[in-house]
mmCIF file of C-alpha atoms and ligand atoms in Angstrom:
data_model
loop_
_atom_site.group_PDB
_atom_site.id
_atom_site.type_symbol
_atom_site.label_atom_id
_atom_site.label_comp_id
_atom_site.label_asym_id
_atom_site.label_seq_id
_atom_site.Cartn_x
_atom_site.Cartn_y
_atom_site.Cartn_z
ATOM 1 C CA MET A 1 194.025 124.404 1.531
ATOM 2 C CA GLU A 2 194.084 121.533 3.978
ATOM 3 C CA VAL A 3 190.871 120.491 5.717
ATOM 4 C CA VAL A 4 191.235 118.651 9.024
ATOM 5 C CA ILE A 5 188.072 116.933 10.283
ATOM 6 C CA THR A 6 188.163 116.085 13.978
ATOM 7 C CA VAL A 7 185.860 113.989 16.130
ATOM 8 C CA ASP A 8 184.815 116.877 18.331
ATOM 9 C CA GLU A 9 185.467 120.473 19.333
ATOM 10 C CA GLY A 10 188.181 119.501 21.824
ATOM 11 C CA ALA A 11 190.168 117.695 19.147
ATOM 12 C CA ALA A 12 189.770 120.673 16.797
ATOM 13 C CA ALA A 13 191.098 122.986 19.500
ATOM 14 C CA ARG A 14 194.066 120.642 20.022
ATOM 15 C CA VAL A 15 195.010 120.963 16.334
ATOM 16 C CA VAL A 16 194.761 124.768 16.417
ATOM 17 C CA ALA A 17 196.678 125.045 19.700
ATOM 18 C CA GLY A 18 199.340 122.729 18.252
ATOM 19 C CA ILE A 19 199.884 125.043 15.280
ATOM 20 C CA VAL A 20 200.256 128.059 17.583
ATOM 21 C CA GLU A 21 202.559 126.159 19.942
ATOM 22 C CA ARG A 22 204.824 125.173 17.058
ATOM 23 C CA LEU A 23 204.957 128.812 15.913
ATOM 24 C CA LEU A 24 205.902 130.041 19.386
ATOM 25 C CA ARG A 25 208.544 127.352 19.864
ATOM 26 C CA THR A 26 210.213 127.618 16.478
ATOM 27 C CA THR A 27 210.007 131.275 15.468
ATOM 28 C CA ASP A 28 212.036 134.212 16.662
ATOM 29 C CA GLN A 29 209.664 137.124 17.471
ATOM 30 C CA PRO A 30 206.520 135.441 16.130
ATOM 31 C CA VAL A 31 203.445 137.496 15.264
ATOM 32 C CA LEU A 32 200.184 135.807 16.168
ATOM 33 C CA GLY A 33 196.842 136.971 14.776
ATOM 34 C CA LEU A 34 193.942 136.421 17.151
ATOM 35 C CA ALA A 35 190.234 136.068 16.440
ATOM 36 C CA THR A 36 187.684 136.542 19.197
ATOM 37 C CA GLY A 37 184.266 134.880 19.516
ATOM 38 C CA SER A 38 183.587 131.391 20.799
ATOM 39 C CA SER A 39 185.342 129.334 18.089
ATOM 40 C CA PRO A 40 188.971 129.741 19.251
ATOM 41 C CA LEU A 41 188.248 129.762 22.996
ATOM 42 C CA ALA A 42 189.044 126.094 23.655
ATOM 43 C CA SER A 43 192.380 126.414 21.865
ATOM 44 C CA TYR A 44 193.204 129.590 23.833
ATOM 45 C CA ARG A 45 192.471 127.640 27.046
ATOM 46 C CA MET A 46 194.927 124.950 25.936
ATOM 47 C CA LEU A 47 197.590 127.568 25.240
ATOM 48 C CA VAL A 48 197.075 129.054 28.708
ATOM 49 C CA GLU A 49 197.344 125.569 30.249
ATOM 50 C CA ALA A 50 200.576 124.886 28.365
ATOM 51 C CA HIS A 51 201.965 128.194 29.600
ATOM 52 C CA LEU A 52 200.937 127.531 33.214
ATOM 53 C CA ALA A 53 202.569 124.093 32.966
ATOM 54 C CA GLY A 54 205.820 125.850 32.037
ATOM 55 C CA GLU A 55 205.801 124.398 28.519
ATOM 56 C CA LEU A 56 205.083 127.497 26.456
ATOM 57 C CA SER A 57 206.197 131.120 26.464
ATOM 58 C CA PHE A 58 204.734 134.111 24.664
ATOM 59 C CA ALA A 59 207.593 136.349 25.877
ATOM 60 C CA GLY A 60 209.065 136.937 22.420
ATOM 61 C CA ALA A 61 205.729 137.171 20.622
ATOM 62 C CA SER A 62 203.494 139.962 19.412
ATOM 63 C CA ALA A 63 199.750 139.478 19.080
ATOM 64 C CA VAL A 64 197.376 141.390 16.814
ATOM 65 C CA LEU A 65 193.612 141.616 16.895
ATOM 66 C CA LEU A 66 191.562 140.815 13.835
ATOM 67 C CA ASP A 67 188.840 143.320 14.567
ATOM 68 C CA GLU A 68 187.249 145.569 17.183
ATOM 69 C CA TYR A 69 183.792 146.998 17.822
ATOM 70 C CA VAL A 70 183.268 150.724 17.312
ATOM 71 C CA GLY A 71 181.219 152.495 19.958
ATOM 72 C CA LEU A 72 182.002 150.494 23.101
ATOM 73 C CA PRO A 73 183.937 152.353 25.795
ATOM 74 C CA PRO A 74 187.604 151.310 26.262
ATOM 75 C CA GLY A 75 187.793 148.279 28.554
ATOM 76 C CA HIS A 76 184.179 147.187 27.911
ATOM 77 C CA PRO A 77 184.177 143.424 28.606
ATOM 78 C CA GLN A 78 182.793 142.649 25.140
ATOM 79 C CA GLY A 79 185.377 144.825 23.427
ATOM 80 C CA TYR A 80 187.756 142.529 21.593
ATOM 81 C CA ARG A 81 190.913 143.801 23.270
ATOM 82 C CA ALA A 82 189.342 143.131 26.681
ATOM 83 C CA PHE A 83 188.099 139.743 25.469
ATOM 84 C CA ILE A 84 191.560 138.637 24.302
ATOM 85 C CA ARG A 85 193.191 139.991 27.461
ATOM 86 C CA HIS A 86 190.711 138.084 29.609
ATOM 87 C CA HIS A 87 190.894 134.766 27.747
ATOM 88 C CA LEU A 88 194.560 134.707 26.757
ATOM 89 C CA ALA A 89 196.908 137.671 26.942
ATOM 90 C CA ASP A 90 196.636 138.414 30.694
ATOM 91 C CA ARG A 91 196.994 134.711 31.525
ATOM 92 C CA VAL A 92 200.288 134.193 29.702
ATOM 93 C CA ASP A 93 203.608 136.042 29.574
ATOM 94 C CA LEU A 94 202.802 138.132 26.503
ATOM 95 C CA VAL A 95 204.374 141.578 27.015
ATOM 96 C CA PRO A 96 201.287 143.836 27.462
ATOM 97 C CA ASP A 97 202.354 146.496 24.974
ATOM 98 C CA ARG A 98 202.847 143.816 22.337
ATOM 99 C CA LEU A 99 199.098 143.205 22.132
ATOM 100 C CA HIS A 100 197.951 145.387 19.254
ATOM 101 C CA GLY A 101 194.531 146.310 17.926
ATOM 102 C CA PRO A 102 193.026 149.053 15.804
ATOM 103 C CA ASP A 103 192.389 152.350 17.603
ATOM 104 C CA VAL A 104 188.609 152.625 17.500
ATOM 105 C CA TRP A 105 188.442 155.453 20.046
ATOM 106 C CA THR A 106 189.960 158.095 17.788
ATOM 107 C CA ASP A 107 188.032 160.797 15.892
ATOM 108 C CA ASP A 108 189.779 159.749 12.693
ATOM 109 C CA LEU A 109 188.890 156.106 12.131
ATOM 110 C CA ALA A 110 190.032 156.145 8.510
ATOM 111 C CA ALA A 111 193.541 157.187 9.578
ATOM 112 C CA ALA A 112 193.515 154.587 12.363
ATOM 113 C CA CYS A 113 192.724 151.856 9.824
ATOM 114 C CA VAL A 114 195.633 152.917 7.602
ATOM 115 C CA ALA A 115 197.876 153.063 10.678
ATOM 116 C CA TYR A 116 196.867 149.538 11.685
ATOM 117 C CA ASP A 117 197.773 148.066 8.307
ATOM 118 C CA ARG A 118 201.086 149.935 8.511
ATOM 119 C CA LEU A 119 201.718 148.506 11.977
ATOM 120 C CA LEU A 120 201.135 144.960 10.706
ATOM 121 C CA ASP A 121 203.734 145.613 8.009
ATOM 122 C CA GLU A 122 206.181 147.074 10.519
ATOM 123 C CA LEU A 123 205.826 143.964 12.666
ATOM 124 C CA GLY A 124 206.922 141.948 9.632
ATOM 125 C CA GLY A 125 203.464 140.544 8.892
ATOM 126 C CA VAL A 126 201.375 137.978 10.719
ATOM 127 C CA ASP A 127 202.836 134.463 10.938
ATOM 128 C CA VAL A 128 199.708 132.559 11.971
ATOM 129 C CA GLN A 129 196.232 134.107 11.832
ATOM 130 C CA VAL A 130 193.542 132.272 13.785
ATOM 131 C CA LEU A 131 190.078 132.752 12.270
ATOM 132 C CA GLY A 132 186.487 131.847 13.027
ATOM 133 C CA ILE A 133 183.675 132.023 10.464
ATOM 134 C CA GLY A 134 180.326 133.761 10.790
ATOM 135 C CA SER A 135 177.059 132.092 9.853
ATOM 136 C CA ASP A 136 176.930 134.467 6.853
ATOM 137 C CA GLY A 137 180.434 133.449 5.743
ATOM 138 C CA HIS A 138 182.343 136.404 7.196
ATOM 139 C CA ILE A 139 185.915 136.227 8.448
ATOM 140 C CA GLY A 140 187.081 139.082 10.615
ATOM 141 C CA PHE A 141 184.019 141.254 10.197
ATOM 142 C CA ASN A 142 184.150 141.240 6.426
ATOM 143 C CA GLU A 143 180.495 140.832 5.709
ATOM 144 C CA PRO A 144 179.130 139.488 2.382
ATOM 145 C CA GLY A 145 180.003 141.901 -0.415
ATOM 146 C CA SER A 146 183.403 142.748 1.053
ATOM 147 C CA SER A 147 186.120 143.204 -1.526
ATOM 148 C CA LEU A 148 188.411 140.203 -1.628
ATOM 149 C CA ARG A 149 191.316 142.677 -1.613
ATOM 150 C CA SER A 150 190.016 144.983 1.114
ATOM 151 C CA ARG A 151 192.305 146.492 3.709
ATOM 152 C CA THR A 152 191.520 147.391 7.318
ATOM 153 C CA ARG A 153 188.474 149.635 7.383
ATOM 154 C CA VAL A 154 185.138 150.363 9.034
ATOM 155 C CA LYS A 155 182.346 147.890 8.272
ATOM 156 C CA THR A 156 178.665 147.782 9.190
ATOM 157 C CA LEU A 157 177.544 144.494 10.723
ATOM 158 C CA THR A 158 174.683 142.596 9.105
ATOM 159 C CA SER A 159 171.569 141.997 11.183
ATOM 160 C CA THR A 160 172.485 138.264 11.105
ATOM 161 C CA THR A 161 175.864 138.930 12.726
ATOM 162 C CA ARG A 162 174.379 141.306 15.294
ATOM 163 C CA ALA A 163 171.762 138.688 16.196
ATOM 164 C CA ASP A 164 174.468 135.975 16.390
ATOM 165 C CA ASN A 165 176.559 138.136 18.732
ATOM 166 C CA ALA A 166 173.679 139.305 20.919
ATOM 167 C CA ARG A 167 174.406 136.304 23.169
ATOM 168 C CA PHE A 168 177.482 138.151 24.442
ATOM 169 C CA PHE A 169 175.449 141.266 25.349
ATOM 170 C CA GLY A 170 172.408 142.008 27.501
ATOM 171 C CA SER A 171 170.200 142.620 24.453
ATOM 172 C CA LEU A 172 170.347 142.987 20.669
ATOM 173 C CA ASP A 173 170.180 146.778 21.020
ATOM 174 C CA GLU A 174 173.518 146.780 22.859
ATOM 175 C CA VAL A 175 175.387 145.081 19.988
ATOM 176 C CA PRO A 176 177.355 147.750 18.103
ATOM 177 C CA ARG A 177 176.508 148.312 14.460
ATOM 178 C CA HIS A 178 180.019 149.178 13.368
ATOM 179 C CA VAL A 179 183.450 147.614 13.618
ATOM 180 C CA VAL A 180 186.972 148.109 12.376
ATOM 181 C CA THR A 181 188.175 144.905 10.789
ATOM 182 C CA GLN A 182 191.258 143.745 8.985
ATOM 183 C CA GLY A 183 190.245 143.491 5.344
ATOM 184 C CA LEU A 184 190.253 140.299 3.328
ATOM 185 C CA GLY A 185 193.449 141.479 1.616
ATOM 186 C CA THR A 186 195.015 142.264 4.999
ATOM 187 C CA ILE A 187 194.072 138.841 6.372
ATOM 188 C CA SER A 188 195.398 137.211 3.204
ATOM 189 C CA ASP A 189 198.821 138.779 3.837
ATOM 190 C CA ALA A 190 199.292 136.490 6.866
ATOM 191 C CA ARG A 191 201.616 133.592 6.124
ATOM 192 C CA HIS A 192 199.369 130.855 7.530
ATOM 193 C CA LEU A 193 195.594 131.104 7.968
ATOM 194 C CA VAL A 194 193.983 128.713 10.445
ATOM 195 C CA LEU A 195 190.180 128.687 10.452
ATOM 196 C CA VAL A 196 188.380 126.771 13.182
ATOM 197 C CA ALA A 197 184.646 126.032 13.042
ATOM 198 C CA CYS A 198 182.580 123.621 15.103
ATOM 199 C CA GLY A 199 178.905 122.711 15.341
ATOM 200 C CA SER A 200 176.120 122.223 12.824
ATOM 201 C CA GLY A 201 175.497 125.966 12.568
ATOM 202 C CA LYS A 202 178.820 126.298 10.755
ATOM 203 C CA ALA A 203 178.235 123.503 8.211
ATOM 204 C CA ALA A 204 176.718 125.756 5.519
ATOM 205 C CA PRO A 205 179.278 128.592 5.695
ATOM 206 C CA VAL A 206 182.144 126.064 5.837
ATOM 207 C CA GLU A 207 180.829 124.310 2.739
ATOM 208 C CA ALA A 208 180.480 127.633 0.902
ATOM 209 C CA ALA A 209 183.953 128.792 1.951
ATOM 210 C CA VAL A 210 185.794 125.546 1.182
ATOM 211 C CA GLU A 211 183.927 124.088 -1.792
ATOM 212 C CA GLY A 212 181.802 126.915 -3.180
ATOM 213 C CA PRO A 213 182.813 129.543 -5.722
ATOM 214 C CA VAL A 214 185.293 132.262 -4.756
ATOM 215 C CA THR A 215 182.965 135.186 -4.297
ATOM 216 C CA ALA A 216 182.566 138.311 -2.210
ATOM 217 C CA SER A 217 179.151 136.898 -1.298
ATOM 218 C CA CYS A 218 181.001 134.374 0.873
ATOM 219 C CA PRO A 219 183.971 136.384 2.167
ATOM 220 C CA ALA A 220 185.660 133.296 3.674
ATOM 221 C CA SER A 221 185.929 131.809 0.168
ATOM 222 C CA VAL A 222 188.954 134.109 -0.244
ATOM 223 C CA LEU A 223 190.834 131.402 1.665
ATOM 224 C CA GLN A 224 190.847 129.372 -1.556
ATOM 225 C CA LEU A 225 193.270 131.918 -3.044
ATOM 226 C CA HIS A 226 195.821 131.649 -0.201
ATOM 227 C CA PRO A 227 198.838 129.325 -0.436
ATOM 228 C CA HIS A 228 198.759 128.108 3.184
ATOM 229 C CA VAL A 229 195.376 127.534 4.815
ATOM 230 C CA THR A 230 194.319 124.986 7.424
ATOM 231 C CA VAL A 231 190.582 124.608 8.009
ATOM 232 C CA VAL A 232 189.874 122.698 11.223
ATOM 233 C CA VAL A 233 186.291 121.480 11.627
ATOM 234 C CA ASP A 234 184.490 118.982 13.810
ATOM 235 C CA GLU A 235 182.174 116.355 12.291
ATOM 236 C CA ALA A 236 179.113 118.586 12.592
ATOM 237 C CA ALA A 237 180.716 121.532 10.806
ATOM 238 C CA ALA A 238 182.072 119.148 8.131
ATOM 239 C CA ALA A 239 178.659 117.572 7.474
ATOM 240 C CA LYS A 240 178.044 119.308 4.125
ATOM 241 C CA LEU A 241 181.533 118.869 2.646
ATOM 242 C CA ALA A 242 181.366 116.815 -0.574
ATOM 243 C CA ASN A 243 185.055 115.885 -0.409
ATOM 244 C CA ALA A 244 185.100 114.937 3.276
ATOM 245 C CA ALA A 245 186.383 111.405 2.554
ATOM 246 C CA TYR A 246 189.388 112.801 0.696
ATOM 247 C CA TYR A 247 190.163 115.295 3.479
ATOM 248 C CA ARG A 248 190.033 112.490 6.065
ATOM 249 C CA GLU A 249 192.241 110.200 3.986
ATOM 250 C CA THR A 250 194.791 112.969 3.405
ATOM 251 C CA TYR A 251 195.070 113.895 7.074
ATOM 252 C CA ALA A 252 195.145 110.274 8.265
ATOM 253 C CA GLY A 253 197.917 109.451 5.800
ATOM 254 C CA LYS A 254 200.009 112.537 6.452
ATOM 255 C CA PRO A 255 203.704 111.667 6.421
ATOM 256 C CA SER A 256 205.564 112.629 9.614
ATOM 257 C CA TRP A 257 207.744 115.090 7.655
ATOM 258 C CA GLN A 258 204.726 117.030 6.407
ATOM 259 C CA GLU A 259 203.440 119.626 8.867
ATOM 260 C CA LEU A 260 200.143 121.432 8.816
HETATM 261 C C1 LIG B 1 185.953 137.553 15.730
HETATM 262 C C2 LIG B 1 185.699 137.485 14.309
HETATM 263 C C3 LIG B 1 184.521 136.787 13.737
HETATM 264 C C4 LIG B 1 184.183 135.476 14.430
HETATM 265 C C5 LIG B 1 182.922 134.884 13.806
HETATM 266 C C6 LIG B 1 182.534 133.575 14.463
HETATM 267 O O1 LIG B 1 187.159 138.255 15.983
HETATM 268 O O2 LIG B 1 186.461 138.029 13.601
HETATM 269 O O3 LIG B 1 184.777 136.541 12.376
HETATM 270 O O4 LIG B 1 185.263 134.595 14.301
HETATM 271 O O5 LIG B 1 181.882 135.794 13.935
HETATM 272 O O6 LIG B 1 182.180 133.829 15.779
HETATM 273 P P1 LIG B 1 181.974 132.625 16.798
HETATM 274 O O7 LIG B 1 183.316 131.966 16.930
HETATM 275 O O8 LIG B 1 181.561 133.272 18.085
HETATM 276 O O9 LIG B 1 180.957 131.730 16.204
#
């Protein structure tokens, strides 16, 4: 795991966007895993800007959603497919039918979850998976207690997560209780995991994920078991990291031949 500590949220977004840009420029038919929520938004804006400047194309890429609410009508603005279309996919040259997400509008959610994992395999796996982290340590919507090997399935949101996400809805009551999320095992199949977290509210979950024990009680701690992880945090989110000086020294002294 490599931890990159940046001066602010803009610099963190630059690092994340840079990783995605390198993937799109160097890989034939890349598969990009997309988180929603506020954490990756600044990096998505940078990717859109690079595309509009004629510097970046998504034409050969596929994109896959990390998770989706259950119970919102198709096209609901807070649905994650709509969110990603609005903030990224519809603003770049991604082929529309190459944006994939779990089918949460079917009567057979269990089968849809199995089908989604199969689809990820058929695409050849995810090259770069962008992740945020919840205040309770979730990635995707794998809430505390999630099996570290879990596959895509239905999860029930904690009251903490529903309260955190109420800001996107008119009221807490409108926040769905259920989601379909890639499991921790599914996420771990991606070749490169890139977690971005900014602000003091993320300091405790980042500390638990990066330096705490590997435990289902902090689902993001599963990152410690993955061979290629980049955690990008601003100063505020890095505030509780005991080894911050080492992370800074490592990144500052990175040889030019060593990529993130
Ligand atoms: C979103 C997702 C979640 C969020 C997390 C942080 O697709 O999977 O894990 O990344 O809840 O959300 P924000 O970035 O809004 O703080």
